[in-house]
Short mmCIF file of C-alpha atoms in Angstrom, two decimals:
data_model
loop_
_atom_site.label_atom_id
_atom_site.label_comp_id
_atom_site.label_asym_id
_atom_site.label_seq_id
_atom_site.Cartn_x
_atom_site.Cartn_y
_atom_site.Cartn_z
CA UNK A 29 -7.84 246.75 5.32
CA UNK A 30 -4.60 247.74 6.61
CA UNK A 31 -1.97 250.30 4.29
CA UNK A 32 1.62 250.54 3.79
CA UNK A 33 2.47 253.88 2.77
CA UNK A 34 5.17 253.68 0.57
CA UNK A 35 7.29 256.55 -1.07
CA UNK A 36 8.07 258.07 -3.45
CA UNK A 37 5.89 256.60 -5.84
CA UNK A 38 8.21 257.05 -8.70
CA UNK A 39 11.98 258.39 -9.16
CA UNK A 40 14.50 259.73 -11.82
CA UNK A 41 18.06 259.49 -10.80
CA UNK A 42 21.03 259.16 -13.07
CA UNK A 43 23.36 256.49 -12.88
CA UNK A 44 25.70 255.92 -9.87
CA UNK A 45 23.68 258.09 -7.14
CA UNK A 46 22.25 256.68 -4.67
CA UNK A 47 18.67 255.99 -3.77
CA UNK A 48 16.22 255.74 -0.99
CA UNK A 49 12.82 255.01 -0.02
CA UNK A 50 10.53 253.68 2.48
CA UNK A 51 7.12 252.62 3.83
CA UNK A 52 5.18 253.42 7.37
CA UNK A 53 2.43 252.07 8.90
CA UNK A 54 -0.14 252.79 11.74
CA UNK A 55 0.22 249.23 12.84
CA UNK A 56 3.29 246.76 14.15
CA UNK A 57 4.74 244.25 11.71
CA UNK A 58 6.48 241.69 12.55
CA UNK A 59 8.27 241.22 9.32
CA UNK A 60 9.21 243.34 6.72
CA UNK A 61 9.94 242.08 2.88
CA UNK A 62 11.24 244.38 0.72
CA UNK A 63 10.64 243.12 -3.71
CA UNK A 64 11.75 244.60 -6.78
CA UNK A 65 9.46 243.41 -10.23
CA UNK A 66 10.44 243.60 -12.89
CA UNK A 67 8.08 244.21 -16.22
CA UNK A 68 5.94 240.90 -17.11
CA UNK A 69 7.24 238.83 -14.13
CA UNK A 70 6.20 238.93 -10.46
CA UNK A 71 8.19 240.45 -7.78
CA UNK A 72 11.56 239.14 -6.54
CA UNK A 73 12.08 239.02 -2.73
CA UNK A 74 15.55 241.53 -1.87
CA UNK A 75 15.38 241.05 1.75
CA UNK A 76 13.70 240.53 4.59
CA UNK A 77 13.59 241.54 8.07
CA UNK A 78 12.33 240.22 11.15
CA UNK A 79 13.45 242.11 13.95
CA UNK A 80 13.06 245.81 15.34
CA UNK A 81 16.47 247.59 14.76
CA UNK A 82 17.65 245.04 12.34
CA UNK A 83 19.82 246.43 9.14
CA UNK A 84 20.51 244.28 6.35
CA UNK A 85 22.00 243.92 2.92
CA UNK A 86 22.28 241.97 0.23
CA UNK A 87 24.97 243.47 -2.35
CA UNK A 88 24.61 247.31 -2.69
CA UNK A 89 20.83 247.40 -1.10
CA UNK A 90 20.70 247.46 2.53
CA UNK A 91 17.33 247.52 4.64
CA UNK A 92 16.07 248.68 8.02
CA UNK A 93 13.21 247.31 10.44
CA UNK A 94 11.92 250.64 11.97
CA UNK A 95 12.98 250.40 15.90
CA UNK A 96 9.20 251.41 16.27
CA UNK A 97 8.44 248.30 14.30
CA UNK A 98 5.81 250.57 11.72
CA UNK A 99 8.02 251.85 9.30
CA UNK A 100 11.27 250.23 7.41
CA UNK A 101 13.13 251.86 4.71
CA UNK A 102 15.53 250.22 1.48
CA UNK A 103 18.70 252.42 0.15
CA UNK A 104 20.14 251.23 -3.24
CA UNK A 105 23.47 252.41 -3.56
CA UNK A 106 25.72 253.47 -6.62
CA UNK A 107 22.49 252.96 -9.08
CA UNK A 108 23.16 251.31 -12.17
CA UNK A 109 20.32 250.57 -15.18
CA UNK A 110 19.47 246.91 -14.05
CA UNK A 111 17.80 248.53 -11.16
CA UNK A 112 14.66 249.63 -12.74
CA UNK A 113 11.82 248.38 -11.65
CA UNK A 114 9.35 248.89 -9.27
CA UNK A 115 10.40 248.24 -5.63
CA UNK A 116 7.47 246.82 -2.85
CA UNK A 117 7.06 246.95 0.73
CA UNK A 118 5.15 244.41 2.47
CA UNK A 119 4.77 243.87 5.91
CA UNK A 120 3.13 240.94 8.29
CA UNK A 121 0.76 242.16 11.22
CA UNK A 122 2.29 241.27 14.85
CA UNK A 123 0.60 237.51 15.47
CA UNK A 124 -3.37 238.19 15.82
CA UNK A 125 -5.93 238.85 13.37
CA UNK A 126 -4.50 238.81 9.82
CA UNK A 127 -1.28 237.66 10.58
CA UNK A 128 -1.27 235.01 7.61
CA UNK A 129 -1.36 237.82 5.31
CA UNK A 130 0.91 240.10 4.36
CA UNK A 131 0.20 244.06 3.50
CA UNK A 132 1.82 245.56 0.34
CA UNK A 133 2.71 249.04 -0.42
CA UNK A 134 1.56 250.62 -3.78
CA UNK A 135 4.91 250.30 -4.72
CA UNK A 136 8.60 252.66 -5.89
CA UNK A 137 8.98 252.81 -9.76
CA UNK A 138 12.22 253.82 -10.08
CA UNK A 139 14.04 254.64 -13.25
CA UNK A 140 17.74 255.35 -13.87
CA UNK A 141 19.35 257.46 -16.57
CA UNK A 142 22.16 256.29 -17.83
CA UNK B 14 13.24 228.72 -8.07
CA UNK B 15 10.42 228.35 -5.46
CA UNK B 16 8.65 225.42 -7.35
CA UNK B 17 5.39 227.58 -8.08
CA UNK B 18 4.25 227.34 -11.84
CA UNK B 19 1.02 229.31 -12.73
CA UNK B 20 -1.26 228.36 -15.60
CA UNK B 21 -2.12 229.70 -18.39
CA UNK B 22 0.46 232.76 -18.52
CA UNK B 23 -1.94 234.94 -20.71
CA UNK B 24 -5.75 234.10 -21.44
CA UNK B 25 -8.10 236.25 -23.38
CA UNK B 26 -12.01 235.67 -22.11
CA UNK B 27 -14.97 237.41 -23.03
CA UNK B 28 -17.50 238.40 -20.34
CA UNK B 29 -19.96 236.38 -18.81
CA UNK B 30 -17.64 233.19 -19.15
CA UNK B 31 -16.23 230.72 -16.02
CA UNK B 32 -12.42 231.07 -16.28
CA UNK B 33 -9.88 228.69 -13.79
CA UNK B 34 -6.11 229.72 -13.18
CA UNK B 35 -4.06 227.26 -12.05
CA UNK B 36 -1.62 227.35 -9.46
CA UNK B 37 1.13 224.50 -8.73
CA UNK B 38 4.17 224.52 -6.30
CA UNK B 39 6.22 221.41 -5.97
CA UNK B 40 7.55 222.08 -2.28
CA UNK B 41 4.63 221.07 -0.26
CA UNK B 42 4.01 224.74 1.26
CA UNK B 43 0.95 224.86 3.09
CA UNK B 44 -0.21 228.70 2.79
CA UNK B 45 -0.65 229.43 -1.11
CA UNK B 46 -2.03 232.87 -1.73
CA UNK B 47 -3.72 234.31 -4.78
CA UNK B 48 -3.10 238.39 -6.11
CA UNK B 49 -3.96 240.79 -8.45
CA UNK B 50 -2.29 243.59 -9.31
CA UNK B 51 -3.52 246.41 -10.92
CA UNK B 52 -1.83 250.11 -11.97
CA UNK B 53 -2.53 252.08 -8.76
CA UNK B 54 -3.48 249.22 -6.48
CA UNK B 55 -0.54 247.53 -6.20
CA UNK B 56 -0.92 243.74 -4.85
CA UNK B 57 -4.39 243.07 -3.47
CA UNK B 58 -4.90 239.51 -1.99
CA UNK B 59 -7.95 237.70 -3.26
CA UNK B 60 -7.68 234.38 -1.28
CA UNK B 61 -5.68 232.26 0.44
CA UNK B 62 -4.87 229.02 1.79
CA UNK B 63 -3.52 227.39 4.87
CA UNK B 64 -3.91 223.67 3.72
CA UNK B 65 -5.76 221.21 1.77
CA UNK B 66 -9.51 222.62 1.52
CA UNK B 67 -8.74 225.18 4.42
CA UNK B 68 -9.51 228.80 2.26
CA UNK B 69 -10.46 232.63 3.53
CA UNK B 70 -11.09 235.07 1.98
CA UNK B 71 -8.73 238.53 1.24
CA UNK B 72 -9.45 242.19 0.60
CA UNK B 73 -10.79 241.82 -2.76
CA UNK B 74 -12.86 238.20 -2.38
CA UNK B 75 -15.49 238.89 -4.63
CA UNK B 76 -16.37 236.98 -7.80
CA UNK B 77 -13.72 235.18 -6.84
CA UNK B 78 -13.75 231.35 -5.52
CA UNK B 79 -10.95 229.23 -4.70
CA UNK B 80 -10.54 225.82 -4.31
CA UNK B 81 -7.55 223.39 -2.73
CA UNK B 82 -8.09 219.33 -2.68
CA UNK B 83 -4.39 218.77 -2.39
CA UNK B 84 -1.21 220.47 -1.22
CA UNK B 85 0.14 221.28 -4.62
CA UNK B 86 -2.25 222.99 -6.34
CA UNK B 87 -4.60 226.14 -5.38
CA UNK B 88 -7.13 227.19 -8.28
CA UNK B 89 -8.56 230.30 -8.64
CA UNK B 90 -12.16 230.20 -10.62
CA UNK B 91 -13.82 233.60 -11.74
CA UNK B 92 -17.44 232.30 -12.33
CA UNK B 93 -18.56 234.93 -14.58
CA UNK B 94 -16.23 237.21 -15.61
CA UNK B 95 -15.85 240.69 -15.96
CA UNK B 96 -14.25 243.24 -17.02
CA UNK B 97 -13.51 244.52 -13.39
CA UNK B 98 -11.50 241.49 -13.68
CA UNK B 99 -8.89 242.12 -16.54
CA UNK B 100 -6.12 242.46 -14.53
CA UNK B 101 -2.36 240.05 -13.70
CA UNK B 102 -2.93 237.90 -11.37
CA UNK B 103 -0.33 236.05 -9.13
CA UNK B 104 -0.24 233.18 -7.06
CA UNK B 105 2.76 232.85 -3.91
CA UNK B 106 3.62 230.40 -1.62
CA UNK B 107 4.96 231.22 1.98
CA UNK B 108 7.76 229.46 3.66
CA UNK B 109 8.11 228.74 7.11
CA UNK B 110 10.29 232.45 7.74
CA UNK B 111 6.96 234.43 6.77
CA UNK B 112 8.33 235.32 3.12
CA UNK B 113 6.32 235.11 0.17
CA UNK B 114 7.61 233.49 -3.45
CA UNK B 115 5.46 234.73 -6.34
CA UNK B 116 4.86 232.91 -9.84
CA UNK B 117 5.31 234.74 -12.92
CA UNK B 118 1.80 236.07 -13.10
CA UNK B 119 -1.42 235.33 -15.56
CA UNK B 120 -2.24 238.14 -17.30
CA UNK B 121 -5.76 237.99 -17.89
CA UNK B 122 -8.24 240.14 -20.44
CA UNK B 123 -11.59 239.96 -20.13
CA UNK B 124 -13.37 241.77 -22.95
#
């Protein structure tokens, strides 16, 4: 099936820095969702993106849909602990085969020191 | 709150028995989708659905059925389970915009 690479796959920053990571993809999305989980729940949608070019935030995260439409990245800014968590990409295929689905990354455990 | 409930939160099985999680959104969605996640794998879709008894299958279908005979609910049965099969699994709902809203997750041990 189709794969988001998504990276880093884990992270140690301290408290206050910033942070960044992304996800690319040999095929076109049409959408890209960006979720954080956090231990013994399921993942929370952060924001989502639907157009090539588009940048978007929500608070201190702010997202971008890769102008090449295969790659989108998510910066966290001025880290503090309530951010820990893992952070997932997922994408949805242009309209075609698959397009009900949507692809996840592997996911971006992050941890902060305080 | 996206409506979606899942059911039971935590089950302990032992292999070789049928096991049903339940799955139940009060917002009349029609694509309900079922995941498991595992360390390393991330979210793999199992099935999904795109209305009442209208099912496919995902990357990770097998020994795995799935049933929908109304809009609210979408059950996931493991026949006979195995171990292969201890794992948290999660049921979302799309809306409309393409995004997904997840439950809480059944975490389920099969020993």
């Amino acid at each position: 099936g189709q794969q988001l690479n998504q990276s880093p796959q884990s992270m140690f920053i301290q408290e206050g820095e910033d942070v960044s990571m992304n996800c690319t993809s040999s095929s076109i999305f049409n959408t890209w969702l960006w979720y954080k989980q956090d231990p013994g729940e399921g993942p929370v949608l952060l924001i989502a993106l639907y157009k090539a070019g588009e940048l978007t935030s929500n608070g201190r995260l702010t997202a971008q849909f890769g102008i090449t439409r295969k790659d989108s990245f998510l910066n966290i800014s001025a880290s503090i602990p309530s951010d820990v968590g893992i952070y997932f990409c997922a994408g949805q295929l242009f309209p075609g085969a698959g397009s009900y689905q949507l692809t996840f990354g592997k996911g971006t455990k992050l941890s902060v020191i305080p | 709150d996206a409506g979606i409930t899942q059911s039971p939160r935590h089950k302990v099985t032992e292999t070789g028995t049928p096991v049903t999680l339940r799955c139940h959104q009060t917002e009349n969605h029609r694509y309900m989708y079922w995941y498991r996640q595992d360390p390393g794998h991330g979210l793999r879709l199992i099935h999904y659905s795109y209305g009442v008894k209208d099912t496919d299958k995902g990357e990770v279908s097998d020994g795995y059925s799935v049933s929908r005979s109304k809009t609210e609910d979408f059950l996931l049965t493991l026949e006979s389970a195995t171990s292969s099969q201890t794992s948290v699994y999660f049921c979302a709902i799309k809306y409309n915009t393409g995004e997904l809203f997840f439950g809480e997750g059944s975490r389920l041990t099969v020993l």
